[in-house]
Every structure is written in structure tokens, then in C-alpha cells.
Short mmCIF file of C-alpha atoms in Angstrom, two decimals:
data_model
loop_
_atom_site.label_atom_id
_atom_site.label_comp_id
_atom_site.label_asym_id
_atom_site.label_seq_id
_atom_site.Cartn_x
_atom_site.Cartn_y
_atom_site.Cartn_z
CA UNK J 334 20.99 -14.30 55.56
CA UNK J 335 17.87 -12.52 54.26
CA UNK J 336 14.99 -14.33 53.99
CA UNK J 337 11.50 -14.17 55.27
CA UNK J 338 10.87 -15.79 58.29
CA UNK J 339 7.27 -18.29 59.08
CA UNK J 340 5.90 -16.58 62.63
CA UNK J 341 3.42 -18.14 63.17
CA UNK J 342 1.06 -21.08 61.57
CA UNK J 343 -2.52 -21.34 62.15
CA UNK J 344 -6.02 -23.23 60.99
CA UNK J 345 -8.66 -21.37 59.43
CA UNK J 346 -12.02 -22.59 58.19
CA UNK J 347 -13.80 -20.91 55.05
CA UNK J 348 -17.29 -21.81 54.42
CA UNK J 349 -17.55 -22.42 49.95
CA UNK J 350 -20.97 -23.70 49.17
CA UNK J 351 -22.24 -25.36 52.45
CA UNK J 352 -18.61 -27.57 53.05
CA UNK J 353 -16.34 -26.88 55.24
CA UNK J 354 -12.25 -26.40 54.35
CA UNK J 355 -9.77 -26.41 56.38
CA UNK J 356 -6.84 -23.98 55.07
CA UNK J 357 -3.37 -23.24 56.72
CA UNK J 358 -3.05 -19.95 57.33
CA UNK J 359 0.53 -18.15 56.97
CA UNK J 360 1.72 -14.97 58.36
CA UNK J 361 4.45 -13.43 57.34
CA UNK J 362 7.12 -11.43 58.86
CA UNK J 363 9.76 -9.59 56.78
CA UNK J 364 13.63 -9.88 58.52
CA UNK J 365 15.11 -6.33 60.58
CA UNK J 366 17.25 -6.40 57.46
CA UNK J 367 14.84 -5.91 55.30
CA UNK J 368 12.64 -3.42 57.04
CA UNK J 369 15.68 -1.10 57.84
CA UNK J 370 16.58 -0.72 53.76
CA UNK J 371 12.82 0.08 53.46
CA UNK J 372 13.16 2.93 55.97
CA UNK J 373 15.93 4.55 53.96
CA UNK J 374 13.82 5.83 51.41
CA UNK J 375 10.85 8.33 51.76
CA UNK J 376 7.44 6.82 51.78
CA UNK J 377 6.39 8.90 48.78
CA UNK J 378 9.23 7.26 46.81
CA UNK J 379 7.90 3.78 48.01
CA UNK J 380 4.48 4.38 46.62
CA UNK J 381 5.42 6.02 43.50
CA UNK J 382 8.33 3.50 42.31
CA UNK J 383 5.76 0.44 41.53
CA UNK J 384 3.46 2.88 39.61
CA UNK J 385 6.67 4.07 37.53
CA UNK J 386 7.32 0.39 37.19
CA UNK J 387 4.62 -0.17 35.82
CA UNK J 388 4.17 2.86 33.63
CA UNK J 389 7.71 1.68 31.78
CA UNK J 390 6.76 -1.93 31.33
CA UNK J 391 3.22 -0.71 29.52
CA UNK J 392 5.68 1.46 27.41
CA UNK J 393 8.52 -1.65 26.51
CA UNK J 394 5.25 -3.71 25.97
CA UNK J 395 3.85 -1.49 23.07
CA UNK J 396 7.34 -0.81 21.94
CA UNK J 397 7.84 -4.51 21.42
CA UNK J 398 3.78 -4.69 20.16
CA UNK J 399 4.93 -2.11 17.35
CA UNK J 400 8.29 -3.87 16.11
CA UNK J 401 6.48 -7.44 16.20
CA UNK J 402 4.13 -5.61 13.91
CA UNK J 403 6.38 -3.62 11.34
CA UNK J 404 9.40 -5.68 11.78
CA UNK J 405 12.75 -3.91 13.01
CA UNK J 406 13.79 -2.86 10.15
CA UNK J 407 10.91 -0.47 9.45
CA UNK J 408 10.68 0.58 12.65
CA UNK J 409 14.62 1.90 12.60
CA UNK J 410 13.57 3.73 8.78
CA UNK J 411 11.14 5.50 10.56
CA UNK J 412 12.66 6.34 13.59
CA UNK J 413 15.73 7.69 11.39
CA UNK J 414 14.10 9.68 9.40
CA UNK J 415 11.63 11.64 12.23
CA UNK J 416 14.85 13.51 13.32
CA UNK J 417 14.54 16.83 11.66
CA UNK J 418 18.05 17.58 13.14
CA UNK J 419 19.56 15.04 11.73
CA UNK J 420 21.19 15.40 8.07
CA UNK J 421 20.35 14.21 4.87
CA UNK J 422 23.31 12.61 4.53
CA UNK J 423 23.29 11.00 7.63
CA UNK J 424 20.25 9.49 7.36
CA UNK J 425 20.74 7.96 4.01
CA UNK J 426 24.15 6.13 5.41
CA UNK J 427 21.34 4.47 8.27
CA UNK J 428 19.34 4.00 5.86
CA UNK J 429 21.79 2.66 3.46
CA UNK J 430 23.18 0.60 6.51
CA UNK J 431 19.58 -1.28 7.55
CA UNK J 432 19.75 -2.43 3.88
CA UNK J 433 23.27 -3.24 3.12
CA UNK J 434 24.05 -4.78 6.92
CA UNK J 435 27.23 -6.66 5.30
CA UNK J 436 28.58 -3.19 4.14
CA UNK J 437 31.41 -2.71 6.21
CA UNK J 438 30.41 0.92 7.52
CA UNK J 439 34.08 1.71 9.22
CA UNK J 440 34.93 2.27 5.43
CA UNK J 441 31.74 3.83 4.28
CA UNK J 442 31.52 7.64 4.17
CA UNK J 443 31.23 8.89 0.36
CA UNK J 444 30.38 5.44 -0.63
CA UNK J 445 27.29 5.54 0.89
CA UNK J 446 26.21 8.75 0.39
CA UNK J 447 26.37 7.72 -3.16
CA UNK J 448 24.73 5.00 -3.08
CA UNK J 449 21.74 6.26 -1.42
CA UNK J 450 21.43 9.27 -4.35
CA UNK J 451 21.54 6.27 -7.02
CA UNK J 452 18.72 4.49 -5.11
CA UNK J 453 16.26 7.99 -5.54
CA UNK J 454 18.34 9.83 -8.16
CA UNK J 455 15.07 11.14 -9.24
CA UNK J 456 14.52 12.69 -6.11
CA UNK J 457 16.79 16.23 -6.15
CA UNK J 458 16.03 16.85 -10.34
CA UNK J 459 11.84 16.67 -9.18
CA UNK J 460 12.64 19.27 -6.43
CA UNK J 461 14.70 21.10 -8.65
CA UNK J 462 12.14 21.11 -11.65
CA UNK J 463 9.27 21.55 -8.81
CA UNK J 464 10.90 24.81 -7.54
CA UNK J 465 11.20 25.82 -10.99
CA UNK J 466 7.81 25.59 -11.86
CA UNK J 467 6.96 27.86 -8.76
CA UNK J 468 8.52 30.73 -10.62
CA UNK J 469 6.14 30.49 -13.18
CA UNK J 470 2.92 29.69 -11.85
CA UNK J 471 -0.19 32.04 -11.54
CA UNK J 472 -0.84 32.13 -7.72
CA UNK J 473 -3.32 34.74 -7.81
CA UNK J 474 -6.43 35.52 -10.61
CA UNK J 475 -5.13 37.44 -13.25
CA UNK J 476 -6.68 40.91 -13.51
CA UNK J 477 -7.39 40.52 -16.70
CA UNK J 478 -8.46 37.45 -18.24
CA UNK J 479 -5.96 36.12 -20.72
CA UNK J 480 -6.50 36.53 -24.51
CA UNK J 481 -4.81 33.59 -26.07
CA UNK J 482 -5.99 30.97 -23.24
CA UNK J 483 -6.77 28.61 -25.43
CA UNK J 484 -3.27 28.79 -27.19
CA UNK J 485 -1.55 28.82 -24.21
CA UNK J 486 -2.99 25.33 -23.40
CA UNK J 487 -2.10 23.95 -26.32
CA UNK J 488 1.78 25.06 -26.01
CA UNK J 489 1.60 23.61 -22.49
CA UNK J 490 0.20 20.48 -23.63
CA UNK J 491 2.62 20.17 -26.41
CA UNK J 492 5.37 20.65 -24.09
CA UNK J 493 4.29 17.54 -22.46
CA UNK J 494 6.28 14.08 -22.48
CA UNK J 495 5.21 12.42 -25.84
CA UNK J 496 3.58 9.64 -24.11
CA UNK J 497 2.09 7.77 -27.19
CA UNK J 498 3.54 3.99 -26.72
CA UNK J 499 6.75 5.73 -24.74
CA UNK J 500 4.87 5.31 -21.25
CA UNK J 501 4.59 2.81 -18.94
CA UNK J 502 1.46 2.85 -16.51
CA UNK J 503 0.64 6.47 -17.28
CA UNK J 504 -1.91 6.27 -20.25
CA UNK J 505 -4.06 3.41 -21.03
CA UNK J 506 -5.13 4.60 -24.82
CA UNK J 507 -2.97 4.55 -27.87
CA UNK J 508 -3.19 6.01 -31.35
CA UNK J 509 -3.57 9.24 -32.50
CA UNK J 510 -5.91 12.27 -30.37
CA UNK J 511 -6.97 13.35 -33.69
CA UNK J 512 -8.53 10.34 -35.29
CA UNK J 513 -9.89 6.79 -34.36
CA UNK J 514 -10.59 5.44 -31.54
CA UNK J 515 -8.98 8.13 -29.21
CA UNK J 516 -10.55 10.54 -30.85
CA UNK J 517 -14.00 9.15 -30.58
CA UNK J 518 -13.73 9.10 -26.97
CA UNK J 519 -12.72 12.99 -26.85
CA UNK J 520 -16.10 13.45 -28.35
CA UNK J 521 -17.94 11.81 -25.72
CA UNK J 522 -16.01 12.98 -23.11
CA UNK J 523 -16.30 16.93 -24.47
CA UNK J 524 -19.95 16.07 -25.13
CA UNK J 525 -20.96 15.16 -21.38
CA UNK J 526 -18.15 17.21 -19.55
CA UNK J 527 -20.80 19.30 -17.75
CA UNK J 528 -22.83 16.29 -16.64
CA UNK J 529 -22.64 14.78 -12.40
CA UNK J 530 -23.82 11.88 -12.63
CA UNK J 531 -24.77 12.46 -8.56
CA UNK J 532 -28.00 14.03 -10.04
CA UNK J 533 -29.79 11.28 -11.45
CA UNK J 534 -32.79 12.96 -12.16
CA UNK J 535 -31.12 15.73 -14.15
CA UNK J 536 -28.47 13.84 -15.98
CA UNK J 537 -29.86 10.65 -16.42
CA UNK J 538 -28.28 10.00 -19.56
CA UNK J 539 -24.69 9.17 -18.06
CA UNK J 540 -26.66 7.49 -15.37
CA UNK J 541 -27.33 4.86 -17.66
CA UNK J 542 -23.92 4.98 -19.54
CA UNK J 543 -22.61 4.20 -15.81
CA UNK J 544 -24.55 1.81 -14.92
CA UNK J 545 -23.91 -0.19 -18.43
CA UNK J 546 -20.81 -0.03 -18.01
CA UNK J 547 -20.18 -1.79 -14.61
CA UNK J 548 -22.95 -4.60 -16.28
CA UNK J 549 -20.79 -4.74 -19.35
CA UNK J 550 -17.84 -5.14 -16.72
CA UNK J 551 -18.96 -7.75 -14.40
CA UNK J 552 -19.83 -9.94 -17.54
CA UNK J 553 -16.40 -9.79 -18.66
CA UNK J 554 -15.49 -10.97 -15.34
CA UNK J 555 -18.06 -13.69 -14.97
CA UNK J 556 -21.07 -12.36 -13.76
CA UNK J 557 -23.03 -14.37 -15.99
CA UNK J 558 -21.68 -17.73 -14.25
CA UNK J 559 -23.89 -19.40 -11.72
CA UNK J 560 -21.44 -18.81 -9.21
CA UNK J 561 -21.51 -15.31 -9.46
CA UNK J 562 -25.07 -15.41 -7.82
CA UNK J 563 -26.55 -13.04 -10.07
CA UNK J 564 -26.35 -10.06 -7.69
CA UNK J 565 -24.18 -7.46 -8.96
CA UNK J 566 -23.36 -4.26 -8.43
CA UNK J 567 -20.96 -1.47 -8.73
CA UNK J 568 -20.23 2.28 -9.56
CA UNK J 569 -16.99 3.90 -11.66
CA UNK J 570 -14.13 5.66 -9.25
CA UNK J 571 -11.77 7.85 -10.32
CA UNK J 572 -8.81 5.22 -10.21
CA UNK J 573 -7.10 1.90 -8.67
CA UNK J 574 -6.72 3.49 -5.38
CA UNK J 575 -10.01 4.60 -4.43
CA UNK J 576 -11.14 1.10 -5.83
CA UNK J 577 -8.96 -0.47 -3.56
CA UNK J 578 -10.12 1.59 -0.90
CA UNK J 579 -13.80 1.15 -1.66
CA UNK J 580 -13.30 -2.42 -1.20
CA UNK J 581 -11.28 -2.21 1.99
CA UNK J 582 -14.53 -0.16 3.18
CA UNK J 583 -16.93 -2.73 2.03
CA UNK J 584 -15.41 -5.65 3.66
CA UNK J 585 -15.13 -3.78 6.28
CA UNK J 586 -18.60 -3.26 6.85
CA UNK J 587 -19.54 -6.31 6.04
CA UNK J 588 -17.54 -8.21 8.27
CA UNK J 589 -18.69 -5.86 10.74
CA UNK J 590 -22.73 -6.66 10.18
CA UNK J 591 -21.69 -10.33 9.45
CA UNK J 592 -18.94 -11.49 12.15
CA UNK J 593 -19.26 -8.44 14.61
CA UNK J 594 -15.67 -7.80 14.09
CA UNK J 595 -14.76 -4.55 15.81
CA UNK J 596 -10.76 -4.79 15.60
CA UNK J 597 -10.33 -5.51 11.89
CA UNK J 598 -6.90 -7.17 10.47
CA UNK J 599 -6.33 -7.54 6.46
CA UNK J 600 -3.38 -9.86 5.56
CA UNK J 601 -1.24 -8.39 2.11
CA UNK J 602 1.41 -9.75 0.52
CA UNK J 603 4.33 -6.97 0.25
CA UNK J 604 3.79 -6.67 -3.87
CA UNK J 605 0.22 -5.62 -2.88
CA UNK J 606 -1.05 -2.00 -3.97
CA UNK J 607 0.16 1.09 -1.49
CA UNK J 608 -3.62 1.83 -1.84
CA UNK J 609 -3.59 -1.13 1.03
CA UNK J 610 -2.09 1.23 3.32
CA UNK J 611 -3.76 4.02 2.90
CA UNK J 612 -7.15 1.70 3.38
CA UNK J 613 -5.91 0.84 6.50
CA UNK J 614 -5.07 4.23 7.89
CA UNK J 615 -8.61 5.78 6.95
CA UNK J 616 -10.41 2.79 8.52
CA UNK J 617 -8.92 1.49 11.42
CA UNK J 618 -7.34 -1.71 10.19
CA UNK J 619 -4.21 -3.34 11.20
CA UNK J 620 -2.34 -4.08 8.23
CA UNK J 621 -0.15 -7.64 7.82
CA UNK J 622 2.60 -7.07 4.97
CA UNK J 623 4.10 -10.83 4.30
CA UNK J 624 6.68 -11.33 2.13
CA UNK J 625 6.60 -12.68 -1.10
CA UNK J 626 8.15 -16.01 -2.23
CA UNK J 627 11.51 -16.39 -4.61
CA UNK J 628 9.34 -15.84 -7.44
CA UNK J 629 7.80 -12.54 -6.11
CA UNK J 630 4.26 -14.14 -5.45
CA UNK J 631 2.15 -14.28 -2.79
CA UNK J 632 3.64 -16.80 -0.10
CA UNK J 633 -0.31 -18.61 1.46
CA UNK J 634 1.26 -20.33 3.87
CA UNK J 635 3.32 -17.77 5.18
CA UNK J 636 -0.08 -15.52 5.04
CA UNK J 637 -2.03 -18.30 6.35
CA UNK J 638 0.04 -18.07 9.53
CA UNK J 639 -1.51 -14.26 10.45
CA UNK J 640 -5.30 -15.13 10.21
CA UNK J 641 -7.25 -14.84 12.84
CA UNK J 642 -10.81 -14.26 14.36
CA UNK J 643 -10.60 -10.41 13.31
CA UNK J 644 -9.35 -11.45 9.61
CA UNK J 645 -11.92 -9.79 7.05
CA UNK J 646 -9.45 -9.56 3.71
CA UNK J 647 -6.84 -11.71 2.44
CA UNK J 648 -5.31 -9.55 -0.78
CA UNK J 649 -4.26 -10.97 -3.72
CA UNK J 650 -3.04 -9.30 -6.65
CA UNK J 651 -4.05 -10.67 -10.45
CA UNK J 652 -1.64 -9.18 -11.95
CA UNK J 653 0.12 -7.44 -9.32
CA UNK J 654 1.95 -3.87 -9.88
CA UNK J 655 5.52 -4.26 -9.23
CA UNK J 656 5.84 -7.35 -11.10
CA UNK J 657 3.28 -8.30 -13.05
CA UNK J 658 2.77 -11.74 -11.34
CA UNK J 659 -0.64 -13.31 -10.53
CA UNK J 660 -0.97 -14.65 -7.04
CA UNK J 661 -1.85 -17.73 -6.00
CA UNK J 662 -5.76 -16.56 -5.47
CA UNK J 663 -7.12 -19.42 -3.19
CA UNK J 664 -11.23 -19.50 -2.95
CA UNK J 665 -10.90 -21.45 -0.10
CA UNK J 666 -9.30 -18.15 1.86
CA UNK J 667 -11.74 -15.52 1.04
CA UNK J 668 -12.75 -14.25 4.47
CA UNK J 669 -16.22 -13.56 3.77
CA UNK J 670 -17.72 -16.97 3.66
CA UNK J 671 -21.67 -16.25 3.09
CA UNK J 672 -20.31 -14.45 -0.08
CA UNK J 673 -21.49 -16.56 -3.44
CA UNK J 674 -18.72 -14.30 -5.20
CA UNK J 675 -19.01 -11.70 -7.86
CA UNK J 676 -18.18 -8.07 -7.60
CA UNK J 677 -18.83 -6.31 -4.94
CA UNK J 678 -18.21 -2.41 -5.21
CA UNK J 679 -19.87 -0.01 -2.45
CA UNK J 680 -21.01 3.62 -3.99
CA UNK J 681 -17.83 5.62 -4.18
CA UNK J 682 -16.13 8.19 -2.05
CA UNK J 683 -17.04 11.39 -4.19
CA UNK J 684 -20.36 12.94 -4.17
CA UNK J 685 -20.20 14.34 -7.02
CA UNK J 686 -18.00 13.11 -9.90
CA UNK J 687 -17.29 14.26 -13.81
CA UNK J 688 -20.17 12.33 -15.63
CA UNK J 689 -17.74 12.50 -18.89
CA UNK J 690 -15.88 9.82 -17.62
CA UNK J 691 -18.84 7.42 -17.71
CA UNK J 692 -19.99 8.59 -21.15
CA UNK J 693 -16.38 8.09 -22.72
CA UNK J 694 -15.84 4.83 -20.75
CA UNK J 695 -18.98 3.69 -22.29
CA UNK J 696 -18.51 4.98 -25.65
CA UNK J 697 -14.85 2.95 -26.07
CA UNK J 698 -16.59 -0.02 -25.12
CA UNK J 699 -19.93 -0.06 -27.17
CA UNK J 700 -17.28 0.84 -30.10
CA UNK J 701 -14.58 -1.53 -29.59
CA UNK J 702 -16.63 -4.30 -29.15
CA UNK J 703 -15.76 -7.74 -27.66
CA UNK J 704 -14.09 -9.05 -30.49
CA UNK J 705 -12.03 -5.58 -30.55
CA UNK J 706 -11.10 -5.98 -26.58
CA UNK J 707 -10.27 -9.67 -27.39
CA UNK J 708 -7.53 -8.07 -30.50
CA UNK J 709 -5.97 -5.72 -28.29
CA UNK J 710 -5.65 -7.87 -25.50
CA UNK J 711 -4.07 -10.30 -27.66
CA UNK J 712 -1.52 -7.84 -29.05
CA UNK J 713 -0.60 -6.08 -26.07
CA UNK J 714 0.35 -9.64 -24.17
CA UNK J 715 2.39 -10.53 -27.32
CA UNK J 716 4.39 -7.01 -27.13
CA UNK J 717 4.85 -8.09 -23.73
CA UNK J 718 6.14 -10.90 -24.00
CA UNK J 719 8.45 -9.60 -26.68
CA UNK J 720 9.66 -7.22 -24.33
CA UNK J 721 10.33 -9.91 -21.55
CA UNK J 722 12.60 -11.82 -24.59
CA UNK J 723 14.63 -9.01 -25.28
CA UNK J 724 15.01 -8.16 -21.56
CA UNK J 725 16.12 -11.49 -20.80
CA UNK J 726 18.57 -11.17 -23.77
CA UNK J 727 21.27 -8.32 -22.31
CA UNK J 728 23.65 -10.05 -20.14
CA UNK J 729 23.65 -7.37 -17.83
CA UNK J 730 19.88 -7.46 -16.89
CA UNK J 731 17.30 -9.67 -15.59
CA UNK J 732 13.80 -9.74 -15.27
CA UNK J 733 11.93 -10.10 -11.85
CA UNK J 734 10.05 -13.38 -11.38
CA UNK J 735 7.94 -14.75 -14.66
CA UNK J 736 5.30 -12.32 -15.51
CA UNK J 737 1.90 -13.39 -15.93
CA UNK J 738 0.00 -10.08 -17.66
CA UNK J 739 1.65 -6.81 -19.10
CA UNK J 740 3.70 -5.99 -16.58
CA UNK J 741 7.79 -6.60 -17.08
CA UNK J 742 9.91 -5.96 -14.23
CA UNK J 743 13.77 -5.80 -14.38
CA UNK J 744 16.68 -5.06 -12.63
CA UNK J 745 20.34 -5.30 -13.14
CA UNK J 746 23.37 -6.87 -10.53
CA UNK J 747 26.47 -4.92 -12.89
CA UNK J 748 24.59 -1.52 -13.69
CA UNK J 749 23.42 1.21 -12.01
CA UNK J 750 19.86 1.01 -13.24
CA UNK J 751 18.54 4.30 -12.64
CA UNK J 752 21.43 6.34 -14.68
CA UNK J 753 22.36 3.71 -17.07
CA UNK J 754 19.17 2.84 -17.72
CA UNK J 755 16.65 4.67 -16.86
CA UNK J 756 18.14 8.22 -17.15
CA UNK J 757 19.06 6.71 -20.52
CA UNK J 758 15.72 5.87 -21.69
CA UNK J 759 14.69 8.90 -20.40
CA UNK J 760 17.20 10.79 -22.23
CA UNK J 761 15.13 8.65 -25.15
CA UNK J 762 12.04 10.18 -24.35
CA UNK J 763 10.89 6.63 -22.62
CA UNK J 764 9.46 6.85 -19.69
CA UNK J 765 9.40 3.73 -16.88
CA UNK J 766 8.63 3.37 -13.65
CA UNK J 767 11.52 3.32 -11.43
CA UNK J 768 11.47 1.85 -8.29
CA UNK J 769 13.84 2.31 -5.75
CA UNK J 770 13.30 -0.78 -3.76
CA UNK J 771 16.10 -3.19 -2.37
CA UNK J 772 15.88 -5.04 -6.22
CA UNK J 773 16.19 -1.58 -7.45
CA UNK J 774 13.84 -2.36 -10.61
CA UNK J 775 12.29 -0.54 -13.59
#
């Protein structure tokens, strides 16, 4: 029997801060047995085996560290699809598979290829009309500059989607480009449209407009409230996602100065912003997705479960974009704890940026007025509410959670929602936001 065998036991003393310890001391022999398999292999092998060993277990460790992070499923997606060699087609049945594990894939072949082209049916007609386009399209400066620019513009603009009302999340203006209120803000726009508002000592005049305009802002969203603390500040971005990841930045940084956190985490719920993720690949940050409750809103105490010491954001969305739910926005779980509250906006990521934004932004407020932004506001949450009604009213859809804001998500168990629907509306001249997402919503 193979074992190893005592050979001796001795007494040694050991001398630990003036006392004296007596300790048994154990040698060990290893059996013939044992030292005769040894000799079989090459000593080179022998030294080199642990250190492979080892090498493996560090790689099943981060292996592991990775799908504890993204879950399986993602991790599977994206090992499918970094296979160039592997086919379209048979990377939408894996895909198709990871999403739909009860279909029973001995008697999937067509099937799922077709199902996977009605989850992105947009897909193949935007590469089509894409390569299209190519054909057309000036790659080089013309050698002579063209006559009729102007007119050419305006066929290519006309040959636009009529958005007016007919868009969802593309356009936030209404009403005619020729008179009104859009019109107005043409003007100021055309008026300023050489001005950087980087140079404040040269354009100072959309300096100001800016600067009124993130006051005018913050009061809308309490800045004049004691708990605000008075100290607000802010500048205009071109968008949602560079807001987003302005903020990231900021807390970021502050958490930083603040906590000396060097290995940031920010906890999201899954309806949060893709502007998230791209936050958290420029700057470092591990990114916690949780998934949202039954009624598609942010689940605390599932979230609550992934802070930590490196914490510095908690997102939560008011309303948030697929849906158009409001979270459950908690004070008590903002990370940054020496904040008083009230906006905090670092300076943005451009250096220089079009100083007619700031002059039109600023001349639709100053003309709407308060009372105007409280009209519109009132009449755009009754159309959507409307909309929600009449939603709720064909059999054959349903509408995704109970929407707080203007923001009315459906989908539909009995119809193929992106060609009965929203190749339909299209068809209509409607546009929607498709989303091909396990609900598969518009």
C-alpha cells in the first residue's frame, strides 16, 4: 500500500519572543513505490508540469471570473459570433438556440433560420440600401464645384422620411419648418452657425445663451430648492450619450478624489441607456447589468446585492428608453454621499462645438416660455396616454409594463411584430423603433 511512511520523530526548540517551544519535528520519507514512478519521467517534465498547472488554473479562474460577470448566456453570444468561419446561418440557429432553449433543435433547421431574420428583418434591407447609396456618393472633390448645390440639397432633403409627428425618438420639434416656432429656431440657429462657443472671448454672445440655458435648466429641475445646495453647474453636449458619458466621467473622478477608489464598479439595471456601456469601456469601469422586475423596472434589491466598496454609480432611469418606466430612484443609494444633490455636469468631451446649438436652444426656451413648456408637456402625455389606450385595445398586442412618461412600448405573442407591424407602419410612412430583444417590442 502506498503511503508515506514517519522515519523518524524528533524535538526541536524555536526561540519566538524570549519563550521557549518545544515543537515535534517530522521527517518524511516517500515509499520505493513512489520514488520509482517519479523516475519514469524526465526531470524537465517534473519541473515544468506544476508551472503548466498552474498556468491552466489562472486561465479556468478568469474564464469562470468572466461568465460570473456577463452571465453564460452572453458569454456563448459572443463566443458564437467571433468565428468568422462560421456561417450566418449557423450562428443565428445558436443564437436562436441560447434564447429559445425549449425549442426542440433536432427539428429546427429552416425554422430557425427564419426566425432569427424576423428578429433583425431590418438588418439585410439597411445593407442593401447602404450598398446602394455607395453607388452614388461623391468620394472624391468634384473638379468643378457644382452649380445647383443648393437645389440639390433641397431634393435630398425632400426625399427624406416625412418625419413631422410620424417619428418616434428621432425629432424632438413639431410644426411646420416654415413658420412658428420651428421656424424661429432656424433663425437662431442660421444666425450663430459660425459661432464656437470654445472661444469665449470672441463669441461671447452664445457664451451667455449657454450658460442661461443650463440655469434655466437646473431650475426646472429644482435647483432653486434648498436641497439642491445652490451650486450648479453644467455645459450643453451634443446628445444623451455623451451626457451619460460625461456623468460616468464625473463620478468617476469624484469618487476617485473622494473615496480613493481605483477599481471603479457602476451597478445598471438592464433597461439602462447603451451609453452605460460605452462609459464603461472608455473609463475603466466594470459594469453590473441586473435585471429588471415583472414590470420592467429597476429591481433595488436585486441591485443592492452588487454594491460594494468600489461602487461610485447606481443608474436609474426617469423615464427609461425601452419602456418608458421610471425607476424606483432611491436617495438613500446615491453613492456619492458628501453630495447635497443638484446637477452635476463636467465640461464636455468636444473642444470645440457648433455655438448654434446654444443660441437656438436658448431662443425656443426664452420664446416658449414656462407656461408654453407646461402646454406641451401636458399635451404630449395626453397623446400618450391615448396611444397606450388604443394599444391596449387590439387583442393581438400588449404593451410592456405601465408607462410613466412618453414612451409606449409594445409587443405582440400572435404576430410577427416586425413585418406585420412594423414593416406595415412603415409601409405607412410611420416610423418606430424596433427592437429586436427577447420581448421583440416596438
Amino acid at each position: 500500500m502506498d503511503s508515506l511512511s514517519y522515519s523518524s520523530v524528533k524535538s526541536m526548540y524555536v526561540h519566538p519572543s524570549s519563550r521557549l517551544v518545544k515543537l515535534p519535528f517530522v521527517r518524511v520519507r516517500a515509499p520505493d513505490s513512489l520514488n520509482s514512478r517519479l523516475s519514469e519521467f524526465e526531470p524537465l517534465t517534473l519541473l515544468i508540469a506544476p508551472l503548466l498547472t498552474l498556468f491552466l488554473a489562472q486561465i479556468i479562474g478568469a474564464v469562470f471570473g468572466v461568465v460570473h460577470e456577463k452571465g453564460l448566456k452572453a458569454c456563448l453570444v459572443g463566443l458564437t459570433m467571433s468565428f468568422p468561419q462560421v456561417s450566418l446561418f449557423k450562428r443565428s440557429q445558436y443564437l436562436i438556440f441560447l434564447f429559445n432553449p425549449n425549442l426542440d433543435w433536432l427539428e429546427t433547421n429552416d425554422s430557425v433560420g427564419e426566425k432569427w431574420n424576423r428578429m433583425i428583418p431590418a438588418i439585410q434591407k439597411y445593407i442593401d440600401s447602404e450598398k446602394q447609396k455607395k453607388k452614388n456618393r461623391a468620394e472624391e472633390l468634384p473638379v468643378k464645384g457644382l452649380g445647383v448645390l443648393l437645389e440639390k440639397m433641397e431634393t435630398e432633403n425632400r426625399n427624406d422620411a416625412i418625419w413631422q409627428s410620424k417619428c418616434s425618438g428621432t425629432v424632438y420639434i413639431g410644426g411646420s419648418e416654415s413658420e412658428g416656432h420651428f421656424a424661429l429656431i432656424k433663425q437662431a440657429c442660421s444666425m450663430f452657425s459660425h459661432t464656437n462657443p470654445l472661444h469665449i472671448d470672441v463669441f461671447q454672445s452664445v457664451v451667455r445663451f449657454e450658460s442661461e440655458v443650463v440655469a434655466m435648466t437646473a431650475a426646472l429641475l429644482g435647483s432653486k430648492e434648498t436641497v439642491s445646495g445652490g451650486q450648479i453647474c453644467g455645459n450643453m453636449t451634443s446628445g444623451g450619450t455623451e451626457s451619460i458619458v460625461l456623468t460616468v466621467k464625473s463620478s468617476r473622478e469624484y469618487m476617485k478624489y473622494k473615496k480613493g477608489i481605483t477599481r471603479p464598479e457602476m451597478i445598471i439595471p438592464e433597461s439602462g441607456h447603451s451609453a452605460y456601456n460605452t462609459a464603461a469601456e472608455y473609463f475603466n469601469i466594470k459594469l453590473w447589468r441586473v435585471p429588471v422586475d415583472k414590470d420592467f423596472r429597476a429591481d433595488v434589491k436585486a441591485m443592492r446585492r452588487h454594491i460594494n466598496r468600489n461602487t461610485i454609480m447606481i443608474v436609474g432611469s426617469a423615464p427609461g428608453f425601452p419602456h418608458g418606466i421610471i425607476d424606483p430612484i432611491e436617495h438613500q443609494f446615491v453613492a456619492v454621499t458628501e453630495w447635497s444633490g443638484g446637477l452635476y455636469v463636467s465640461p464636455t468631451i468636444a473642444g470645440s462645438r457648433p455655438g448654434s446649438l446654444a443660441a437656438g436652444a436658448w431662443a425656443a426656451m426664452m420664446s416658449l416660455d414656462e407656461e408654453g413648456y407646461l402646454q406641451n408637456t401636458r399635451k404630449i402625455m395626453e397623446a400618450s396616454k391615448r396611444l397606450e389606450k388604443g394599444v391596449r385595445g387590439i387583442s393581438e398586442l400588449f404593451v410592456l409594463g405601465k408607462p410613466d412618461m412618453t414612451i409606449v412600448a409594445f409587443g405582440s405573442k400572435s404576430l410577427d411584430i416586425f413585418h406585420e407591424v412594423n414593416d406595415v407602419m412603415s409601409s405607412k410612412r410611420w416610423h418606430l423603433n424596433a427592437q429586436a430583444t427577447e420581448t421583440q417590442q416596438v
